Structures are given as structure tokens and as C-alpha cells.
């Protein structure tokens, strides 16, 4: 087994958004679960089997796939917005 740091970046919201956040292995084994405020950052350490390359993060009805790179898995509630590039 190995230890993985899971780093979750919160999204500042005007209205408080809270839901159950859970982290599982791909086979469905739940490793962690808590009632989480979307605007808060969260950092936790979990123990996973050595061969683990990704984790499943569920927040409310949304499911995300987190790649484990080295001993770290990162997720952000802030959506990726492509930056506009200026054409000379």
C-alpha cells in the first residue's frame, strides 16, 4: 500500500453549497466520506493499494476521476476556462 495526498481546491460561492464528498477506489471501495462545503479547500492523506493509479471522487450527484500522480491526487471545483490568446 501507499499513502496519497488528496488536495481539493474549493470554489468560492455566494450561497453556501454543501454536499457529501466521498473518495473511492475504482472498484467502489470507499476510503473517505464527509459533508463538505464546496468553497473550502481540503487536504487529506489516504492509504491506497500500491497499484492505484486513479481515484473516484463523488460530490453530490457528480462523479470525477482523479489521477494519482506520484503520491498526489488533485482536484479543483473551479472549472477549467481556456484563456483567450491574442492573435498578433
PDB file of C-alpha atoms in Angstrom:
ATOM      1  CA  UNK A   1       0.000   0.000   0.000  1.00  0.00           C
ATOM      2  CA  UNK A   2       0.981   3.659  -0.343  1.00  0.00           C
ATOM      3  CA  UNK A   3      -0.051   6.985   1.115  1.00  0.00           C
ATOM      4  CA  UNK A   4      -1.635   9.534  -1.247  1.00  0.00           C
ATOM      5  CA  UNK A   5      -2.173  13.234  -0.542  1.00  0.00           C
ATOM      6  CA  UNK A   6      -5.543  14.309  -1.900  1.00  0.00           C
ATOM      7  CA  UNK A   7      -5.678  18.071  -2.457  1.00  0.00           C
ATOM      8  CA  UNK A   8      -9.049  19.636  -3.213  1.00  0.00           C
ATOM      9  CA  UNK A   9      -9.354  23.309  -4.166  1.00  0.00           C
ATOM     10  CA  UNK A  10     -12.630  24.955  -3.210  1.00  0.00           C
ATOM     11  CA  UNK A  11     -14.751  27.214  -5.394  1.00  0.00           C
ATOM     12  CA  UNK A  12     -15.832  30.436  -3.663  1.00  0.00           C
ATOM     13  CA  UNK A  13     -19.632  30.561  -3.809  1.00  0.00           C
ATOM     14  CA  UNK A  14     -22.046  33.303  -2.837  1.00  0.00           C
ATOM     15  CA  UNK A  15     -24.539  30.788  -1.466  1.00  0.00           C
ATOM     16  CA  UNK A  16     -23.204  28.005   0.746  1.00  0.00           C
ATOM     17  CA  UNK A  17     -23.105  24.726  -1.176  1.00  0.00           C
ATOM     18  CA  UNK A  18     -22.732  21.629   0.993  1.00  0.00           C
ATOM     19  CA  UNK A  19     -22.935  18.007  -0.007  1.00  0.00           C
ATOM     20  CA  UNK A  20     -21.382  14.645   0.772  1.00  0.00           C
ATOM     21  CA  UNK A  21     -17.915  14.248  -0.678  1.00  0.00           C
ATOM     22  CA  UNK A  22     -16.558  10.731  -0.929  1.00  0.00           C
ATOM     23  CA  UNK A  23     -13.364   9.268  -2.309  1.00  0.00           C
ATOM     24  CA  UNK A  24     -13.298   5.668  -3.516  1.00  0.00           C
ATOM     25  CA  UNK A  25     -11.081   3.212  -5.317  1.00  0.00           C
ATOM     26  CA  UNK A  26     -12.134   2.326  -8.877  1.00  0.00           C
ATOM     27  CA  UNK A  27     -13.681  -0.928  -7.579  1.00  0.00           C
ATOM     28  CA  UNK A  28     -16.063   1.121  -5.424  1.00  0.00           C
ATOM     29  CA  UNK A  29     -14.291   0.656  -2.074  1.00  0.00           C
ATOM     30  CA  UNK A  30     -14.990   3.879  -0.160  1.00  0.00           C
ATOM     31  CA  UNK A  31     -11.911   5.349   1.502  1.00  0.00           C
ATOM     32  CA  UNK A  32     -13.231   8.637   2.842  1.00  0.00           C
ATOM     33  CA  UNK A  33     -16.509  10.452   3.185  1.00  0.00           C
ATOM     34  CA  UNK A  34     -17.590  13.738   4.768  1.00  0.00           C
ATOM     35  CA  UNK A  35     -20.139  16.533   4.493  1.00  0.00           C
ATOM     36  CA  UNK A  36     -18.169  19.226   2.634  1.00  0.00           C
ATOM     37  CA  UNK A  37     -18.656  22.922   1.904  1.00  0.00           C
ATOM     38  CA  UNK A  38     -17.708  23.436  -1.780  1.00  0.00           C
ATOM     39  CA  UNK A  39     -15.977  26.753  -1.056  1.00  0.00           C
ATOM     40  CA  UNK A  40     -13.446  25.209   1.340  1.00  0.00           C
ATOM     41  CA  UNK A  41     -10.062  23.771   0.456  1.00  0.00           C
ATOM     42  CA  UNK A  42      -9.420  20.276   1.740  1.00  0.00           C
ATOM     43  CA  UNK A  43      -6.222  18.289   2.089  1.00  0.00           C
ATOM     44  CA  UNK A  44      -6.163  14.725   3.297  1.00  0.00           C
ATOM     45  CA  UNK A  45      -3.910  11.719   3.339  1.00  0.00           C
ATOM     46  CA  UNK A  46      -5.337   8.331   2.448  1.00  0.00           C
ATOM     47  CA  UNK A  47      -3.827   4.857   2.209  1.00  0.00           C
ATOM     48  CA  UNK A  48      -4.439   3.042  -1.078  1.00  0.00           C
ATOM     49  CA  UNK A  49      -3.167  -0.187  -2.674  1.00  0.00           C
ATOM     50  CA  UNK A  50       0.266   0.298  -4.317  1.00  0.00           C
ATOM     51  CA  UNK A  51      -1.094  -0.262  -7.841  1.00  0.00           C
ATOM     52  CA  UNK A  52      -3.705   2.529  -7.561  1.00  0.00           C
ATOM     53  CA  UNK A  53      -3.443   4.994 -10.480  1.00  0.00           C
ATOM     54  CA  UNK A  54      -6.759   6.836 -10.067  1.00  0.00           C
ATOM     55  CA  UNK A  55      -9.455   7.570  -7.511  1.00  0.00           C
ATOM     56  CA  UNK A  56     -13.129   8.316  -7.851  1.00  0.00           C
ATOM     57  CA  UNK A  57     -14.392  11.496  -6.190  1.00  0.00           C
ATOM     58  CA  UNK A  58     -18.122  11.880  -5.766  1.00  0.00           C
ATOM     59  CA  UNK A  59     -19.706  15.170  -4.701  1.00  0.00           C
ATOM     60  CA  UNK A  60     -23.486  15.122  -4.516  1.00  0.00           C
ATOM     61  CA  UNK A  61     -24.554  13.599  -7.841  1.00  0.00           C
ATOM     62  CA  UNK A  62     -21.321  14.494  -9.667  1.00  0.00           C
ATOM     63  CA  UNK A  63     -18.528  11.948 -10.123  1.00  0.00           C
ATOM     64  CA  UNK A  64     -14.967  12.884 -11.055  1.00  0.00           C
ATOM     65  CA  UNK A  65     -11.917  10.790 -11.861  1.00  0.00           C
ATOM     66  CA  UNK A  66      -8.702  11.815 -10.080  1.00  0.00           C
ATOM     67  CA  UNK A  67      -5.382  10.619 -11.472  1.00  0.00           C
ATOM     68  CA  UNK A  68      -2.830   9.628  -8.849  1.00  0.00           C
ATOM     69  CA  UNK A  69       0.497  11.104  -9.969  1.00  0.00           C
ATOM     70  CA  UNK A  70       3.397  10.189  -7.718  1.00  0.00           C
ATOM     71  CA  UNK A  71       1.787  10.230  -4.286  1.00  0.00           C
ATOM     72  CA  UNK A  72      -0.660  13.019  -5.055  1.00  0.00           C
ATOM     73  CA  UNK A  73      -4.174  13.385  -6.446  1.00  0.00           C
ATOM     74  CA  UNK A  74      -5.501  16.893  -7.066  1.00  0.00           C
ATOM     75  CA  UNK A  75      -8.975  18.184  -7.799  1.00  0.00           C
ATOM     76  CA  UNK A  76     -10.440  21.659  -8.153  1.00  0.00           C
ATOM     77  CA  UNK A  77     -14.077  22.671  -8.048  1.00  0.00           C
ATOM     78  CA  UNK A  78     -13.025  25.706 -10.124  1.00  0.00           C
ATOM     79  CA  UNK A  79     -13.893  24.876 -13.758  1.00  0.00           C
ATOM     80  CA  UNK A  80     -11.156  24.992 -16.382  1.00  0.00           C
ATOM     81  CA  UNK A  81     -11.795  28.034 -18.554  1.00  0.00           C
ATOM     82  CA  UNK A  82      -9.461  28.249 -21.541  1.00  0.00           C
ATOM     83  CA  UNK A  83      -7.581  31.523 -21.572  1.00  0.00           C
ATOM     84  CA  UNK A  84      -8.116  33.667 -24.603  1.00  0.00           C
ATOM     85  CA  UNK A  85      -4.946  34.063 -26.579  1.00  0.00           C
ATOM     86  CA  UNK A  86      -4.380  37.219 -28.543  1.00  0.00           C
ATOM     87  CA  UNK A  87      -3.502  36.741 -32.165  1.00  0.00           C
ATOM     88  CA  UNK A  88      -0.859  39.247 -33.276  1.00  0.00           C
TER      89      UNK A  88
END
